[in-house]
Amino acid sequence: RRRYFVLTGPNATYFIDRNGPLKGCIDLADTTVTVGPAGLITIEGPALSRKFELCAESEEDQQRWVSAFRAAALAATTSASAPRPPTQPHTASPSPAALYPSLVGLLPRETDRLEGWQASPLGAAHRPPGLNATALGLGTQRMVLAETPKLRDEYDNLAELYSIMQSLEHLEKAYVRDAVPANTYAELCKDLIRKYKALQPLLAEAVPSLDHFMHRFRVQAPAAWHRLTTGLTAITEHGGTGGGGGGGAVSHVQLVFEIGQHFITLMDALKLGHTAVDQLQPTLSDLNDTVLRFKGGDFSGRSKLVDWLGTLNSMRASDDLSEDQSRQFLFDIETAYTAFHKTLQQG
């Protein structure tokens, strides 16, 4: 009987056919992969319910598959048995590069040699991120690898998205623990959000939404999901220091002038009928960043600015606000502007 396999980290998942339902999964962790005659590959392990025997099409294919399986098994076993480092007090902040975790568990680098094998692609429903989709014969049948340049590009883009989400998840946790300065956090978070937005057009077909990606590949990154869907850093959303991009000290009077200028520019744009996202979002973003640097930035109505920035960030640049949205947006901006003036009078 023929079965089609997808190698995802330590798991070799197999299906009845290319687009068929899931049949089973082989966990390669703590397994032994041996070579037999006539292309035979045997996989055994204490946690497996039975011995698996696969048959490659040629001796060269057999060696490549054995290398891939053994690399995946070794990576899984090493990861499971590696001692966890002791918890250290937060005495120093890590470098920005240390906040970008490597894609451990996605694909052993040894399996890069799978590139260039000729075969037909798997169904889209079973493509894992950053991996080479494979088709194997179960029992003593032939083994075939599915690989095309288009699929390879798609897998690379999916792996990039996975990397962005994991990096952002670790960055959020580091910020909560005060393990990274606010300015560094804001810079890195904005950079990851920009990369995600640049990647979105490349994954329009494979990833209709971030929720679809997380459900399909069982990604657990709630903090990263929130940041990418709102397009806001925690500093922009909740307030604090480090959100502004300006360097050096800025006087109180200059900040008041800049905030008023951004408010008036935004209100004028809405009154003139500008409804496109790319016409409104930059000014609103500058307004939020400037308010964050202002000591009295917690005035009534600021939360509306954050909500509208999240709304605009979730839309495409070419999208337009509806008439109702434009009126509500203008009303909220005018209300926030009035509250800002009252804060100045009280301070």
Coordinates of N, CA and C in Angstrom, one line a residue, residues 57-265:
E57 N 13.5 4.2 -3.7 CA 13.6 3.9 -5.1 C 15.0 3.5 -5.6
S58 N 16.0 4.1 -4.9 CA 17.4 3.8 -5.3 C 18.2 3.8 -4.1
E59 N 19.5 3.4 -4.2 CA 20.4 3.4 -3.1 C 20.7 4.9 -2.7
E60 N 20.8 5.8 -3.7 CA 21.1 7.2 -3.4 C 19.9 7.8 -2.6
D61 N 18.7 7.5 -3.0 CA 17.5 8.0 -2.3 C 17.5 7.4 -0.9
Q62 N 17.8 6.2 -0.8 CA 17.9 5.5 0.5 C 18.8 6.2 1.5
Q63 N 20.0 6.6 1.0 CA 21.0 7.2 1.9 C 20.5 8.6 2.3
R64 N 19.8 9.3 1.4 CA 19.4 10.7 1.7 C 18.2 10.6 2.7
W65 N 17.3 9.7 2.5 CA 16.2 9.5 3.5 C 16.8 9.1 4.9
V66 N 17.7 8.2 4.9 CA 18.3 7.8 6.2 C 18.9 9.0 6.9
S67 N 19.6 9.8 6.1 CA 20.3 11.0 6.7 C 19.2 11.9 7.3
A68 N 18.2 12.1 6.5 CA 17.1 13.1 7.0 C 16.4 12.5 8.2
F69 N 16.1 11.2 8.3 CA 15.4 10.7 9.4 C 16.3 10.7 10.7
R70 N 17.6 10.3 10.5 CA 18.5 10.3 11.6 C 18.8 11.7 12.1
A71 N 18.9 12.7 11.2 CA 19.1 14.1 11.7 C 17.9 14.5 12.5
A72 N 16.7 14.2 12.0 CA 15.5 14.6 12.8 C 15.4 13.9 14.1
A73 N 15.7 12.6 14.2 CA 15.7 11.9 15.4 C 16.8 12.4 16.4
L74 N 18.0 12.7 15.9 CA 19.0 13.3 16.7 C 18.6 14.6 17.3
A75 N 18.1 15.5 16.5 CA 17.7 16.8 16.9 C 16.6 16.7 18.0
A76 N 15.6 15.8 17.8 CA 14.6 15.7 18.8 C 15.1 15.1 20.1
T77 N 16.0 14.1 20.0 CA 16.5 13.5 21.2 C 17.4 14.4 22.0
T78 N 18.2 15.2 21.3 CA 19.1 16.2 21.9 C 18.4 17.3 22.6
S79 N 17.3 17.7 21.9 CA 16.5 18.8 22.5 C 15.8 18.4 23.7
A80 N 15.3 17.1 23.8 CA 14.6 16.6 24.9 C 15.5 16.4 26.1
S81 N 16.8 16.0 25.9 CA 17.6 15.6 27.0 C 18.6 16.8 27.4
A82 N 18.6 17.9 26.7 CA 19.4 19.0 27.0 C 19.0 19.6 28.4
P83 N 20.0 19.8 29.3 CA 19.6 20.4 30.6 C 19.2 21.9 30.4
R84 N 18.2 22.3 31.2 CA 17.8 23.7 31.1 C 18.7 24.6 31.9
P85 N 19.1 25.7 31.4 CA 20.0 26.6 32.2 C 19.3 27.1 33.4
P86 N 20.1 27.4 34.5 CA 19.4 27.9 35.7 C 19.0 29.3 35.5
T87 N 18.0 29.7 36.2 CA 17.4 31.0 36.1 C 18.4 32.0 36.7
Q88 N 18.7 33.1 36.0 CA 19.6 34.1 36.4 C 18.8 35.4 36.7
P89 N 19.3 36.1 37.7 CA 18.7 37.4 38.0 C 18.9 38.4 36.8
H90 N 17.9 39.3 36.7 CA 18.0 40.2 35.6 C 19.0 41.3 35.8
T91 N 20.2 41.0 35.6 CA 21.3 42.0 35.9 C 21.7 42.7 34.7
A92 N 21.5 42.2 33.5 CA 21.9 42.8 32.3 C 20.9 42.5 31.2
S93 N 20.9 43.4 30.2 CA 19.9 43.2 29.1 C 20.6 42.5 28.0
P94 N 19.9 41.6 27.3 CA 20.5 40.8 26.2 C 20.7 41.7 25.0
S95 N 21.6 41.4 24.1 CA 21.8 42.1 22.9 C 20.5 41.9 22.0
P96 N 20.3 42.8 21.1 CA 19.1 42.7 20.2 C 19.1 41.4 19.4
A97 N 20.4 40.9 19.0 CA 20.5 39.7 18.2 C 20.0 38.5 19.0
A98 N 20.2 38.5 20.4 CA 19.9 37.4 21.2 C 18.4 37.2 21.3
L99 N 17.6 38.2 21.0 CA 16.2 38.1 21.1 C 15.5 37.4 19.9
Y100 N 16.3 37.1 18.9 CA 15.8 36.4 17.7 C 16.1 35.0 17.8
P101 N 15.2 34.1 18.3 CA 15.5 32.7 18.4 C 15.7 32.0 17.1
S102 N 16.6 31.0 17.1 CA 16.7 30.2 15.8 C 15.5 29.3 15.7
L103 N 15.4 28.8 14.5 CA 14.2 27.9 14.2 C 14.5 26.5 14.7
V104 N 14.7 26.3 16.0 CA 15.0 25.0 16.5 C 13.7 24.2 16.4
G105 N 13.8 23.0 15.9 CA 12.6 22.1 15.9 C 11.9 22.2 14.6
L106 N 12.2 23.1 13.7 CA 11.6 23.2 12.4 C 12.1 22.1 11.4
L107 N 13.4 22.2 11.2 CA 14.0 21.4 10.2 C 15.5 21.3 10.4
P108 N 16.1 20.1 10.7 CA 17.5 19.9 10.8 C 18.2 20.4 9.5
R109 N 19.3 21.1 9.7 CA 20.0 21.7 8.6 C 20.5 20.6 7.6
E110 N 20.7 19.3 8.2 CA 21.2 18.3 7.3 C 20.2 17.9 6.2
T111 N 19.0 18.2 6.4 CA 18.0 17.8 5.4 C 17.9 18.8 4.3
D112 N 18.7 19.8 4.3 CA 18.7 20.8 3.2 C 19.1 20.1 1.9
R113 N 19.8 18.9 2.0 CA 20.3 18.2 0.8 C 19.1 17.7 0.0
L114 N 17.9 17.7 0.6 CA 16.7 17.2 -0.1 C 16.3 18.2 -1.3
E115 N 16.9 19.3 -1.3 CA 16.6 20.3 -2.4 C 16.9 19.7 -3.8
G116 N 16.1 19.9 -4.7 CA 16.4 19.5 -6.1 C 15.9 18.1 -6.5
W117 N 15.4 17.4 -5.5 CA 14.8 16.1 -5.9 C 13.6 16.3 -6.8
Q118 N 13.4 15.5 -7.7 CA 12.2 15.6 -8.6 C 11.1 14.7 -8.2
A119 N 9.9 15.3 -8.1 CA 8.7 14.5 -7.8 C 7.5 15.5 -7.9
S120 N 6.3 15.0 -7.7 CA 5.1 15.8 -7.8 C 4.8 16.3 -6.4
P121 N 4.2 17.5 -6.3 CA 3.9 18.2 -5.0 C 2.8 17.5 -4.3
L122 N 2.8 17.7 -2.9 CA 1.7 17.2 -2.1 C 0.5 18.2 -2.2
G123 N -0.6 17.8 -1.7 CA -1.8 18.6 -1.6 C -1.5 19.8 -0.7
A124 N -2.1 21.0 -0.9 CA -1.8 22.2 -0.2 C -2.2 22.0 1.3
A125 N -3.1 21.1 1.6 CA -3.6 21.0 3.0 C -2.6 20.4 3.9
H126 N -1.5 19.8 3.3 CA -0.5 19.1 4.2 C 0.8 19.7 4.1
R127 N 1.0 20.9 3.6 CA 2.3 21.5 3.5 C 2.7 22.1 4.8
P128 N 3.8 21.6 5.4 CA 4.3 22.2 6.6 C 5.2 23.4 6.3
P129 N 5.4 24.3 7.3 CA 6.2 25.5 7.1 C 7.7 25.2 7.0
G130 N 8.4 25.7 6.0 CA 9.8 25.6 6.0 C 10.4 24.2 5.8
L131 N 9.5 23.3 5.3 CA 9.9 21.9 5.2 C 9.8 21.4 3.7
N132 N 10.5 20.4 3.4 CA 10.3 19.7 2.1 C 9.2 18.7 2.2
A133 N 8.1 18.9 1.5 CA 7.1 17.9 1.5 C 7.6 16.6 0.8
T134 N 7.2 15.5 1.4 CA 7.7 14.2 0.9 C 6.6 13.2 0.8
A135 N 6.9 12.3 -0.1 CA 5.9 11.1 -0.3 C 6.7 9.9 -0.2
L136 N 6.4 9.0 0.6 CA 7.1 7.7 0.9 C 6.2 6.5 0.6
G137 N 6.7 5.4 0.2 CA 5.9 4.2 0.2 C 6.0 3.4 1.5
L138 N 4.9 3.1 2.1 CA 4.9 2.3 3.3 C 5.0 0.8 3.0
G139 N 5.7 0.1 3.9 CA 5.9 -1.3 3.7 C 7.1 -1.5 2.8
T140 N 6.9 -2.1 1.6 CA 8.0 -2.4 0.7 C 7.7 -1.7 -0.6
Q141 N 6.9 -0.5 -0.6 CA 6.6 0.2 -1.8 C 7.7 1.2 -2.1
R142 N 7.6 1.9 -3.2 CA 8.6 2.9 -3.6 C 8.4 4.2 -2.8
M143 N 9.5 5.0 -2.7 CA 9.5 6.3 -2.0 C 9.7 7.4 -3.1
V144 N 8.9 8.4 -3.0 CA 9.0 9.5 -3.9 C 9.0 10.8 -3.1
L145 N 9.8 11.8 -3.5 CA 9.8 13.1 -2.9 C 9.1 14.1 -3.7
A146 N 8.2 14.9 -3.1 CA 7.5 16.0 -3.8 C 8.3 17.3 -3.6
E147 N 8.7 18.0 -4.6 CA 9.4 19.2 -4.5 C 9.4 20.0 -5.8
T148 N 8.9 21.3 -5.7 CA 8.9 22.2 -6.8 C 9.5 23.5 -6.4
P149 N 10.0 24.3 -7.2 CA 10.5 25.7 -6.8 C 9.4 26.5 -6.2
K150 N 8.2 26.4 -6.7 CA 7.1 27.2 -6.1 C 6.8 26.8 -4.7
L151 N 6.8 25.5 -4.4 CA 6.5 25.0 -3.1 C 7.6 25.3 -2.2
R152 N 8.9 25.2 -2.7 CA 10.0 25.6 -1.8 C 10.0 27.0 -1.4
D153 N 9.6 27.9 -2.3 CA 9.4 29.4 -1.9 C 8.4 29.5 -0.9
E154 N 7.3 28.8 -1.1 CA 6.2 28.9 -0.1 C 6.6 28.4 1.3
Y155 N 7.3 27.3 1.3 CA 7.8 26.8 2.6 C 8.8 27.8 3.3
D156 N 9.6 28.4 2.5 CA 10.6 29.3 3.0 C 9.8 30.5 3.6
N157 N 8.8 31.0 2.9 CA 8.0 32.1 3.5 C 7.3 31.8 4.7
L158 N 6.8 30.5 4.8 CA 6.1 30.1 6.0 C 7.0 30.0 7.1
A159 N 8.3 29.5 6.8 CA 9.3 29.4 7.9 C 9.6 30.8 8.4
E160 N 9.7 31.8 7.5 CA 10.0 33.2 7.9 C 8.9 33.7 8.9
L161 N 7.6 33.4 8.5 CA 6.5 33.8 9.3 C 6.6 33.2 10.7
Y162 N 6.9 31.9 10.7 CA 7.1 31.2 12.0 C 8.2 31.8 12.8
S163 N 9.3 32.2 12.2 CA 10.4 32.8 12.9 C 10.0 34.2 13.5
I164 N 9.3 34.9 12.7 CA 8.8 36.2 13.2 C 7.9 36.1 14.4
M165 N 7.0 35.1 14.4 CA 6.1 34.9 15.5 C 6.9 34.5 16.7
Q166 N 7.8 33.5 16.6 CA 8.6 33.1 17.7 C 9.4 34.2 18.3
S167 N 10.1 34.9 17.4 CA 10.9 36.0 17.9 C 10.1 37.1 18.6
L168 N 8.9 37.4 18.1 CA 8.1 38.4 18.8 C 7.6 37.9 20.1
E169 N 7.2 36.6 20.2 CA 6.8 36.0 21.4 C 7.8 36.1 22.5
H170 N 9.1 35.7 22.1 CA 10.2 35.8 23.1 C 10.5 37.3 23.5
L171 N 10.4 38.2 22.5 CA 10.6 39.6 22.8 C 9.6 40.1 23.8
E172 N 8.3 39.8 23.6 CA 7.3 40.2 24.5 C 7.6 39.7 26.0
K173 N 7.9 38.5 26.1 CA 8.2 37.9 27.4 C 9.5 38.6 28.0
A174 N 10.5 38.9 27.2 CA 11.6 39.6 27.7 C 11.3 41.0 28.2
Y175 N 10.4 41.7 27.5 CA 10.0 43.0 27.9 C 9.2 43.0 29.2
V176 N 8.3 42.0 29.4 CA 7.6 41.9 30.6 C 8.5 41.6 31.8
R177 N 9.6 40.9 31.6 CA 10.5 40.6 32.7 C 11.6 41.7 32.9
D178 N 11.4 42.8 32.1 CA 12.4 43.8 32.2 C 13.8 43.4 31.8
A179 N 13.8 42.4 30.9 CA 15.1 41.9 30.4 C 15.6 42.6 29.2
V180 N 14.8 43.5 28.7 CA 15.2 44.3 27.5 C 14.8 45.8 27.8
P181 N 15.6 46.8 27.5 CA 15.2 48.2 27.6 C 14.0 48.5 26.8
A182 N 13.2 49.5 27.2 CA 12.0 49.8 26.5 C 12.3 50.3 25.1
N183 N 13.4 51.1 24.9 CA 13.7 51.6 23.6 C 14.1 50.5 22.6
T184 N 14.9 49.5 23.2 CA 15.3 48.4 22.3 C 14.0 47.6 22.0
Y185 N 13.2 47.3 23.0 CA 11.9 46.6 22.7 C 11.1 47.2 21.6
A186 N 10.9 48.5 21.7 CA 10.1 49.2 20.7 C 10.7 49.1 19.3
E187 N 12.0 49.3 19.2 CA 12.7 49.2 17.9 C 12.5 47.8 17.3
L188 N 12.8 46.8 18.1 CA 12.7 45.4 17.6 C 11.3 45.0 17.3
C189 N 10.4 45.4 18.1 CA 9.0 45.1 17.9 C 8.4 45.7 16.6
K190 N 8.7 47.0 16.4 CA 8.3 47.6 15.1 C 9.0 47.0 13.9
D191 N 10.2 46.6 14.1 CA 10.9 45.9 12.9 C 10.3 44.6 12.6
L192 N 9.9 43.8 13.6 CA 9.2 42.5 13.3 C 7.8 42.7 12.7
I193 N 7.1 43.7 13.2 CA 5.8 44.0 12.6 C 5.9 44.5 11.1
R194 N 7.0 45.3 10.8 CA 7.2 45.7 9.4 C 7.5 44.4 8.6
K195 N 8.3 43.5 9.1 CA 8.7 42.3 8.3 C 7.4 41.5 8.0
Y196 N 6.6 41.4 9.0 CA 5.3 40.6 8.9 C 4.5 41.2 7.8
K197 N 4.3 42.5 7.8 CA 3.5 43.2 6.8 C 4.1 43.0 5.4
A198 N 5.5 43.0 5.3 CA 6.1 42.8 4.0 C 5.9 41.4 3.5
L199 N 5.8 40.4 4.4 CA 5.6 39.0 4.1 C 4.2 38.7 3.7
Q200 N 3.2 39.4 4.2 CA 1.8 39.1 3.9 C 1.5 38.9 2.5
P201 N 1.9 39.8 1.5 CA 1.5 39.6 0.1 C 2.1 38.3 -0.5
L202 N 3.2 37.9 0.1 CA 3.8 36.6 -0.5 C 3.1 35.4 0.0
L203 N 2.3 35.5 1.1 CA 1.6 34.3 1.6 C 0.1 34.5 1.5
A204 N -0.4 35.3 0.6 CA -1.8 35.6 0.5 C -2.6 34.3 0.3
E205 N -2.1 33.4 -0.6 CA -2.8 32.2 -0.9 C -2.7 31.1 0.2
A206 N -1.5 30.9 0.7 CA -1.3 29.9 1.7 C -1.8 30.3 3.1
V207 N -1.7 31.6 3.4 CA -2.1 32.0 4.8 C -3.2 33.1 4.6
P208 N -4.5 32.7 4.5 CA -5.5 33.8 4.4 C -5.6 34.7 5.6
S209 N -5.2 34.2 6.8 CA -5.2 35.0 8.0 C -4.2 34.4 9.0
L210 N -3.8 35.2 10.0 CA -2.8 34.7 11.0 C -3.5 33.6 11.8
D211 N -4.8 33.7 12.1 CA -5.5 32.6 12.8 C -5.4 31.3 12.1
H212 N -5.5 31.4 10.7 CA -5.5 30.2 9.9 C -4.1 29.5 10.0
F213 N -3.0 30.4 10.0 CA -1.7 29.9 10.1 C -1.4 29.2 11.5
M214 N -1.9 29.8 12.5 CA -1.7 29.3 13.9 C -2.4 28.0 14.1
H215 N -3.7 27.9 13.5 CA -4.5 26.7 13.7 C -3.9 25.6 12.8
R216 N -3.5 25.9 11.6 CA -3.0 24.9 10.7 C -1.7 24.2 11.2
F217 N -0.8 25.0 11.7 CA 0.5 24.5 12.2 C 0.6 24.4 13.7
R218 N -0.5 24.6 14.4 CA -0.5 24.5 15.9 C 0.5 25.4 16.5
V219 N 0.6 26.6 16.2 CA 1.5 27.6 16.7 C 0.9 28.2 18.0
Q220 N 1.6 28.2 19.1 CA 1.2 28.8 20.3 C 2.0 30.0 20.6
A221 N 1.5 31.2 20.2 CA 2.2 32.4 20.4 C 1.2 33.5 20.5
P222 N 0.4 33.6 21.6 CA -0.7 34.5 21.8 C -0.2 36.0 21.8
A223 N 1.0 36.2 22.5 CA 1.5 37.6 22.5 C 1.9 38.1 21.1
A224 N 2.5 37.2 20.4 CA 2.9 37.6 19.0 C 1.7 37.8 18.1
W225 N 0.7 37.0 18.3 CA -0.6 37.2 17.6 C -1.2 38.5 17.8
H226 N -1.2 38.9 19.1 CA -1.8 40.2 19.4 C -1.0 41.4 18.8
R227 N 0.3 41.3 18.9 CA 1.1 42.4 18.3 C 1.0 42.5 16.8
L228 N 0.9 41.3 16.1 CA 0.8 41.4 14.7 C -0.5 41.8 14.2
T229 N -1.6 41.4 14.9 CA -2.9 41.8 14.5 C -3.3 43.2 14.7
T230 N -2.7 43.8 15.8 CA -3.0 45.2 16.1 C -1.9 46.1 15.5
G231 N -0.7 45.6 15.2 CA 0.3 46.4 14.6 C 0.9 47.4 15.6
L232 N 0.7 47.2 16.9 CA 1.1 48.2 17.9 C 2.1 47.5 18.9
T233 N 3.1 48.3 19.3 CA 3.9 47.8 20.4 C 3.2 47.9 21.7
A234 N 3.7 47.2 22.7 CA 3.1 47.3 24.1 C 3.2 48.7 24.6
I235 N 4.2 49.4 24.3 CA 4.4 50.8 24.7 C 3.4 51.7 24.1
T236 N 3.1 51.6 22.8 CA 2.1 52.4 22.1 C 0.7 52.1 22.6
E237 N 0.5 50.8 22.9 CA -0.9 50.4 23.3 C -1.2 50.8 24.8
H238 N -0.2 50.6 25.7 CA -0.5 50.8 27.1 C 0.2 52.0 27.7
G239 N 1.1 52.7 26.9 CA 1.8 53.8 27.4 C 3.1 53.4 28.0
G240 N 3.9 54.4 28.3 CA 5.2 54.2 28.9 C 6.3 54.9 28.2
T241 N 7.5 54.7 28.5 CA 8.7 55.4 27.8 C 9.3 54.5 26.8
G242 N 10.0 55.1 25.9 CA 10.7 54.3 24.8 C 9.9 54.2 23.6
G243 N 8.7 54.7 23.5 CA 7.9 54.5 22.2 C 8.3 55.5 21.1
G244 N 8.9 56.6 21.5 CA 9.2 57.6 20.5 C 10.5 57.2 19.8
G245 N 10.6 57.7 18.5 CA 11.8 57.4 17.8 C 12.8 58.5 17.8
G246 N 12.5 59.6 18.4 CA 13.4 60.8 18.3 C 14.6 60.6 19.3
G247 N 15.7 61.1 18.9 CA 16.9 61.0 19.7 C 17.1 62.3 20.5
G248 N 17.7 62.3 21.7 CA 17.9 63.4 22.5 C 16.7 64.0 23.2
A249 N 17.0 64.9 24.1 CA 15.9 65.5 24.9 C 15.1 66.5 24.0
V250 N 13.8 66.4 24.2 CA 12.9 67.4 23.5 C 12.1 68.2 24.6
S251 N 12.0 69.5 24.4 CA 11.4 70.3 25.4 C 9.9 70.1 25.5
H252 N 9.3 70.4 26.6 CA 7.9 70.3 26.8 C 7.1 71.1 25.8
V253 N 7.6 72.3 25.6 CA 6.9 73.2 24.6 C 6.9 72.6 23.2
Q254 N 8.0 72.0 22.8 CA 8.1 71.5 21.5 C 7.2 70.3 21.3
L255 N 7.1 69.5 22.4 CA 6.2 68.3 22.3 C 4.7 68.7 22.2
V256 N 4.4 69.8 22.9 CA 3.0 70.3 22.8 C 2.7 70.8 21.4
F257 N 3.7 71.5 20.9 CA 3.5 72.0 19.5 C 3.3 70.8 18.5
E258 N 4.2 69.8 18.6 CA 4.1 68.7 17.7 C 2.8 67.9 17.8
I259 N 2.3 67.7 19.0 CA 1.0 67.0 19.2 C -0.1 67.8 18.6
G260 N -0.1 69.1 18.9 CA -1.2 70.0 18.3 C -1.1 70.0 16.8
Q261 N 0.1 70.0 16.2 CA 0.2 69.9 14.8 C -0.3 68.7 14.2
H262 N 0.0 67.5 14.8 CA -0.5 66.2 14.3 C -2.0 66.1 14.5
F263 N -2.6 66.6 15.6 CA -4.0 66.6 15.7 C -4.7 67.4 14.6
I264 N -4.2 68.6 14.4 CA -4.8 69.5 13.4 C -4.7 68.9 12.0
T265 N -3.5 68.4 11.7 CA -3.3 67.7 10.3 C -4.3 66.6 10.1

